[in-house]
mmCIF file of C-alpha atoms in Angstrom:
data_model
loop_
_atom_site.group_PDB
_atom_site.id
_atom_site.type_symbol
_atom_site.label_atom_id
_atom_site.label_comp_id
_atom_site.label_asym_id
_atom_site.label_seq_id
_atom_site.Cartn_x
_atom_site.Cartn_y
_atom_site.Cartn_z
ATOM 1 C CA UNK A 139 40.413 -10.283 -5.348
ATOM 2 C CA UNK A 140 40.379 -9.590 -1.642
ATOM 3 C CA UNK A 141 43.801 -9.806 0.010
ATOM 4 C CA UNK A 142 44.357 -9.776 3.733
ATOM 5 C CA UNK A 143 47.812 -9.514 5.491
ATOM 6 C CA UNK A 144 48.481 -9.129 9.178
ATOM 7 C CA UNK A 145 44.889 -8.329 10.021
ATOM 8 C CA UNK A 146 43.480 -8.385 13.585
ATOM 9 C CA UNK A 147 39.720 -8.916 14.143
ATOM 10 C CA UNK A 148 38.068 -7.764 17.379
ATOM 11 C CA UNK A 149 36.987 -4.786 19.406
ATOM 12 C CA UNK A 150 38.473 -4.277 22.841
ATOM 13 C CA UNK A 151 40.118 -7.722 22.679
ATOM 14 C CA UNK A 152 41.508 -9.771 19.794
ATOM 15 C CA UNK A 153 39.158 -12.442 18.489
ATOM 16 C CA UNK A 154 41.475 -13.775 15.782
ATOM 17 C CA UNK A 155 44.114 -12.637 13.266
ATOM 18 C CA UNK A 156 44.775 -13.302 9.639
ATOM 19 C CA UNK A 157 48.428 -13.774 8.634
ATOM 20 C CA UNK A 158 47.785 -13.957 4.884
ATOM 21 C CA UNK A 159 44.636 -14.691 2.854
ATOM 22 C CA UNK A 160 43.402 -14.209 -0.681
ATOM 23 C CA UNK A 161 39.691 -14.574 -1.677
ATOM 24 C CA UNK A 162 39.124 -14.961 -5.457
ATOM 25 C CA UNK A 163 36.177 -14.302 -7.647
ATOM 26 C CA UNK A 164 33.830 -17.195 -8.525
ATOM 27 C CA UNK A 165 34.514 -19.007 -5.189
ATOM 28 C CA UNK A 166 32.250 -19.687 -2.268
ATOM 29 C CA UNK A 167 33.944 -19.640 1.133
ATOM 30 C CA UNK A 168 32.252 -21.164 4.138
ATOM 31 C CA UNK A 169 33.260 -19.495 7.371
ATOM 32 C CA UNK A 170 33.132 -21.769 10.387
ATOM 33 C CA UNK A 171 33.704 -20.982 14.053
ATOM 34 C CA UNK A 172 32.192 -21.601 17.476
ATOM 35 C CA UNK A 173 29.846 -19.038 18.974
ATOM 36 C CA UNK A 174 31.592 -15.824 20.020
ATOM 37 C CA UNK A 175 34.772 -16.424 17.983
ATOM 38 C CA UNK A 176 34.081 -13.642 15.505
ATOM 39 C CA UNK A 177 32.290 -14.866 12.374
ATOM 40 C CA UNK A 178 29.783 -12.039 12.354
ATOM 41 C CA UNK A 179 32.383 -9.514 13.549
ATOM 42 C CA UNK A 180 34.550 -10.407 10.521
ATOM 43 C CA UNK A 181 31.712 -9.890 8.070
ATOM 44 C CA UNK A 182 30.748 -6.539 9.556
ATOM 45 C CA UNK A 183 34.317 -5.345 9.733
ATOM 46 C CA UNK A 184 34.611 -6.169 6.088
ATOM 47 C CA UNK A 185 31.400 -4.254 5.250
ATOM 48 C CA UNK A 186 32.070 -1.217 7.482
ATOM 49 C CA UNK A 187 35.841 -1.206 7.705
ATOM 50 C CA UNK A 188 37.855 -0.748 10.952
ATOM 51 C CA UNK A 189 40.336 -3.624 10.947
ATOM 52 C CA UNK A 190 43.073 -3.332 13.474
ATOM 53 C CA UNK A 191 46.756 -3.546 12.360
ATOM 54 C CA UNK A 192 45.610 -4.278 8.816
ATOM 55 C CA UNK A 193 46.477 -4.563 5.251
ATOM 56 C CA UNK A 194 43.294 -5.242 3.366
ATOM 57 C CA UNK A 195 43.423 -4.813 -0.409
ATOM 58 C CA UNK A 196 40.629 -5.060 -2.965
ATOM 59 C CA UNK A 197 41.635 -4.804 -6.638
ATOM 60 C CA UNK A 198 45.049 -3.422 -5.779
ATOM 61 C CA UNK A 199 43.689 -0.534 -3.620
ATOM 62 C CA UNK A 200 43.635 -0.579 0.179
ATOM 63 C CA UNK A 201 40.087 -1.124 1.388
ATOM 64 C CA UNK A 202 40.164 1.802 3.819
ATOM 65 C CA UNK A 203 40.862 4.112 0.834
ATOM 66 C CA UNK A 204 37.437 3.483 -0.638
ATOM 67 C CA UNK A 205 34.677 5.822 0.436
ATOM 68 C CA UNK A 206 31.512 4.447 2.024
ATOM 69 C CA UNK A 207 29.600 5.047 -1.164
ATOM 70 C CA UNK A 208 32.219 3.260 -3.194
ATOM 71 C CA UNK A 209 32.030 0.243 -0.903
ATOM 72 C CA UNK A 210 28.292 -0.076 -1.364
ATOM 73 C CA UNK A 211 29.048 -0.708 -4.971
ATOM 74 C CA UNK A 212 31.707 -3.323 -4.159
ATOM 75 C CA UNK A 213 30.316 -5.287 -1.202
ATOM 76 C CA UNK A 214 26.947 -6.331 0.190
ATOM 77 C CA UNK A 215 26.262 -7.938 3.605
ATOM 78 C CA UNK A 216 23.118 -10.091 3.768
ATOM 79 C CA UNK A 217 22.207 -10.472 7.471
ATOM 80 C CA UNK A 218 20.339 -13.418 8.876
ATOM 81 C CA UNK A 219 17.415 -11.179 9.830
ATOM 82 C CA UNK A 220 15.166 -9.928 7.054
ATOM 83 C CA UNK A 221 15.759 -6.233 6.568
ATOM 84 C CA UNK A 222 12.519 -5.422 4.793
ATOM 85 C CA UNK A 223 9.940 -2.888 5.739
ATOM 86 C CA UNK A 224 6.405 -4.077 6.129
ATOM 87 C CA UNK A 225 5.065 -1.030 4.329
ATOM 88 C CA UNK A 226 6.981 -1.903 1.196
ATOM 89 C CA UNK A 227 5.900 -4.114 -1.676
ATOM 90 C CA UNK A 228 8.408 -6.728 -2.684
ATOM 91 C CA UNK A 229 9.371 -4.778 -5.733
ATOM 92 C CA UNK A 230 9.945 -1.612 -3.694
ATOM 93 C CA UNK A 231 12.104 -3.590 -1.317
ATOM 94 C CA UNK A 232 14.134 -4.984 -4.251
ATOM 95 C CA UNK A 233 14.509 -1.549 -5.783
ATOM 96 C CA UNK A 234 16.423 -0.440 -2.619
ATOM 97 C CA UNK A 235 19.309 -2.451 -4.087
ATOM 98 C CA UNK A 236 19.799 0.300 -6.646
ATOM 99 C CA UNK A 237 20.073 3.008 -3.931
ATOM 100 C CA UNK A 238 23.909 3.314 -4.319
ATOM 101 C CA UNK A 239 23.307 4.424 -7.932
ATOM 102 C CA UNK A 240 20.131 6.522 -7.556
ATOM 103 C CA UNK A 241 20.450 8.203 -4.156
ATOM 104 C CA UNK A 242 17.574 9.244 -1.938
ATOM 105 C CA UNK A 243 15.452 10.981 -4.555
ATOM 106 C CA UNK A 244 16.674 9.349 -7.786
ATOM 107 C CA UNK A 245 14.058 7.568 -9.821
ATOM 108 C CA UNK A 246 14.759 4.225 -11.393
ATOM 109 C CA UNK A 247 16.153 4.264 -14.894
ATOM 110 C CA UNK A 248 15.282 1.847 -17.589
ATOM 111 C CA UNK A 249 18.544 0.061 -16.860
ATOM 112 C CA UNK A 250 17.663 -0.101 -13.146
ATOM 113 C CA UNK A 251 14.237 -1.716 -14.043
ATOM 114 C CA UNK A 252 15.936 -4.212 -16.309
ATOM 115 C CA UNK A 253 18.359 -5.247 -13.604
ATOM 116 C CA UNK A 254 15.499 -5.658 -11.044
ATOM 117 C CA UNK A 255 13.515 -7.725 -13.510
ATOM 118 C CA UNK A 256 16.507 -9.906 -14.446
ATOM 119 C CA UNK A 257 17.411 -11.081 -10.953
ATOM 120 C CA UNK A 258 13.724 -11.218 -9.883
ATOM 121 C CA UNK A 259 13.101 -13.672 -12.676
ATOM 122 C CA UNK A 260 16.263 -15.596 -11.801
ATOM 123 C CA UNK A 261 15.041 -16.132 -8.291
ATOM 124 C CA UNK A 262 11.382 -16.534 -9.083
ATOM 125 C CA UNK A 263 10.064 -13.315 -7.412
ATOM 126 C CA UNK A 264 8.187 -11.521 -10.160
ATOM 127 C CA UNK A 265 4.832 -12.907 -9.121
ATOM 128 C CA UNK A 266 5.465 -11.383 -5.632
ATOM 129 C CA UNK A 267 6.129 -7.832 -6.865
ATOM 130 C CA UNK A 268 2.892 -6.328 -5.524
ATOM 131 C CA UNK A 269 2.827 -8.318 -2.297
ATOM 132 C CA UNK A 270 3.708 -6.719 0.987
ATOM 133 C CA UNK A 271 6.986 -7.998 2.451
ATOM 134 C CA UNK A 272 5.054 -8.688 5.532
ATOM 135 C CA UNK A 273 3.201 -11.500 3.807
ATOM 136 C CA UNK A 274 6.336 -13.304 2.382
ATOM 137 C CA UNK A 275 7.264 -16.764 3.731
ATOM 138 C CA UNK A 276 10.742 -17.253 5.255
ATOM 139 C CA UNK A 277 11.966 -18.826 2.016
ATOM 140 C CA UNK A 278 10.541 -16.004 -0.066
ATOM 141 C CA UNK A 279 12.140 -13.359 2.264
ATOM 142 C CA UNK A 280 15.504 -15.099 1.918
ATOM 143 C CA UNK A 281 15.239 -15.158 -1.889
ATOM 144 C CA UNK A 282 14.208 -11.466 -1.805
ATOM 145 C CA UNK A 283 17.293 -10.628 0.405
ATOM 146 C CA UNK A 284 19.540 -12.439 -2.053
ATOM 147 C CA UNK A 285 17.934 -10.803 -5.038
ATOM 148 C CA UNK A 286 18.226 -7.281 -3.506
ATOM 149 C CA UNK A 287 21.958 -8.071 -2.954
ATOM 150 C CA UNK A 288 22.355 -9.089 -6.612
ATOM 151 C CA UNK A 289 20.405 -6.062 -7.791
ATOM 152 C CA UNK A 290 23.074 -3.933 -5.968
ATOM 153 C CA UNK A 291 25.581 -5.601 -8.415
ATOM 154 C CA UNK A 292 28.525 -5.861 -6.074
ATOM 155 C CA UNK A 293 31.402 -8.238 -6.781
ATOM 156 C CA UNK A 294 31.430 -9.426 -3.134
ATOM 157 C CA UNK A 295 28.614 -10.990 -1.222
ATOM 158 C CA UNK A 296 28.761 -11.707 2.532
ATOM 159 C CA UNK A 297 26.111 -13.949 4.051
ATOM 160 C CA UNK A 298 25.570 -14.244 7.874
ATOM 161 C CA UNK A 299 23.701 -17.496 8.571
ATOM 162 C CA UNK A 300 21.612 -17.424 5.330
ATOM 163 C CA UNK A 301 19.743 -20.639 6.013
ATOM 164 C CA UNK A 302 18.711 -19.869 9.635
ATOM 165 C CA UNK A 303 15.032 -20.709 10.463
ATOM 166 C CA UNK A 304 14.566 -22.514 7.070
ATOM 167 C CA UNK A 305 13.459 -26.142 6.645
ATOM 168 C CA UNK A 306 16.032 -28.496 5.190
ATOM 169 C CA UNK A 307 14.751 -28.568 1.540
ATOM 170 C CA UNK A 308 14.689 -24.731 1.522
ATOM 171 C CA UNK A 309 18.210 -24.607 3.119
ATOM 172 C CA UNK A 310 19.464 -26.715 0.214
ATOM 173 C CA UNK A 311 17.737 -24.642 -2.397
ATOM 174 C CA UNK A 312 19.223 -21.412 -0.968
ATOM 175 C CA UNK A 313 22.685 -22.809 -0.792
ATOM 176 C CA UNK A 314 22.456 -24.131 -4.379
ATOM 177 C CA UNK A 315 21.133 -20.674 -5.469
ATOM 178 C CA UNK A 316 24.109 -18.916 -3.772
ATOM 179 C CA UNK A 317 26.671 -21.336 -5.343
ATOM 180 C CA UNK A 318 25.117 -20.872 -8.786
ATOM 181 C CA UNK A 319 25.169 -17.050 -8.352
ATOM 182 C CA UNK A 320 28.888 -17.141 -7.411
ATOM 183 C CA UNK A 321 29.803 -19.107 -10.466
ATOM 184 C CA UNK A 322 27.515 -17.501 -12.981
ATOM 185 C CA UNK A 323 28.218 -13.954 -11.979
ATOM 186 C CA UNK A 324 31.791 -14.420 -10.871
ATOM 187 C CA UNK A 325 31.294 -13.281 -7.275
ATOM 188 C CA UNK A 326 33.391 -13.611 -4.132
ATOM 189 C CA UNK A 327 30.960 -15.210 -1.677
ATOM 190 C CA UNK A 328 31.612 -15.691 2.112
ATOM 191 C CA UNK A 329 29.006 -17.604 4.156
ATOM 192 C CA UNK A 330 29.184 -17.623 7.927
ATOM 193 C CA UNK A 331 27.401 -20.731 9.233
ATOM 194 C CA UNK A 332 27.145 -23.446 11.817
ATOM 195 C CA UNK A 333 25.702 -25.883 9.264
ATOM 196 C CA UNK A 334 29.083 -27.633 8.345
ATOM 197 C CA UNK A 335 27.636 -30.609 6.452
ATOM 198 C CA UNK A 336 25.389 -28.441 4.222
ATOM 199 C CA UNK A 337 27.988 -25.724 3.500
ATOM 200 C CA UNK A 338 30.609 -28.415 2.720
ATOM 201 C CA UNK A 339 28.556 -29.506 -0.140
ATOM 202 C CA UNK A 340 28.184 -26.040 -1.744
ATOM 203 C CA UNK A 341 31.548 -24.355 -0.873
ATOM 204 C CA UNK A 342 34.885 -24.296 -2.701
ATOM 205 C CA UNK A 343 37.052 -23.590 0.434
ATOM 206 C CA UNK A 344 36.684 -23.313 4.177
ATOM 207 C CA UNK A 345 37.689 -20.479 6.491
ATOM 208 C CA UNK A 346 38.164 -21.883 10.008
ATOM 209 C CA UNK A 347 38.482 -19.808 13.095
ATOM 210 C CA UNK A 348 40.918 -21.589 15.516
ATOM 211 C CA UNK A 349 40.003 -20.365 18.977
ATOM 212 C CA UNK A 350 43.128 -21.663 20.617
ATOM 213 C CA UNK A 351 45.687 -20.094 18.079
ATOM 214 C CA UNK A 352 43.282 -17.203 17.408
ATOM 215 C CA UNK A 353 43.895 -17.537 13.683
ATOM 216 C CA UNK A 354 41.790 -17.724 10.566
ATOM 217 C CA UNK A 355 42.783 -20.722 8.544
ATOM 218 C CA UNK A 356 42.013 -21.527 4.919
ATOM 219 C CA UNK A 357 41.455 -25.134 3.935
ATOM 220 C CA UNK A 358 40.071 -26.894 0.883
ATOM 221 C CA UNK A 359 36.606 -28.461 0.724
ATOM 222 C CA UNK A 360 38.024 -31.936 1.130
ATOM 223 C CA UNK A 361 38.696 -31.319 4.741
ATOM 224 C CA UNK A 362 36.611 -33.885 6.714
ATOM 225 C CA UNK A 363 33.967 -32.974 9.276
ATOM 226 C CA UNK A 364 35.991 -34.340 12.194
ATOM 227 C CA UNK A 365 38.957 -32.272 11.070
ATOM 228 C CA UNK A 366 36.831 -29.093 10.921
ATOM 229 C CA UNK A 367 35.333 -29.691 14.340
ATOM 230 C CA UNK A 368 38.673 -30.388 15.896
ATOM 231 C CA UNK A 369 39.940 -26.935 14.701
ATOM 232 C CA UNK A 370 36.871 -24.751 15.481
ATOM 233 C CA UNK A 371 35.807 -26.531 18.644
ATOM 234 C CA UNK A 372 38.780 -28.293 20.260
ATOM 235 C CA UNK A 373 38.174 -30.219 23.488
#
């Protein structure tokens, strides 16, 4: 469980604050907010640390007390831009997910290979193992990014606009995949998105950034579209 209390999100200026919030395993949280209100900043602060005036606790230990290496085994941030290298095959790219456990020069163990194969099969990527990441379609790259995050085996997954640039059927497939992963593997999943209708279908709860109060609010997934819009984009 991730717990937040009296946290301030921002750099030189305050974007929003969190009075009290708990994120629990097995749930998908959709993070909504207008452009520039701090969605991506929140995800990157979680991944890298550096909250202002904060109490952030993961599994009863303050988040800042974890080393960088320890955090890479606890949390993965999946950006909306594919982070693959064109000179890598798909399998080589997926194997980077085991880096926190092998280091720069560590070879893959039998267990590492089994983990790579398990999640590759789950996301239908095995037939692409020898393909260059440069040749993958947008949907295949998105699946590869998700698989690499799962191969890293962290209990927390953060997605920044995971369905950007995808056609609608592929968007639905990706969101269904993320929801299934959260439930099957008991992950905490946070998805920053502008696609309210799509995320509403596949999320358990919503995180809304109120730009007037400069607060992050937690609501259930029964909150209506007009209610969400009225909070994140008041007129």
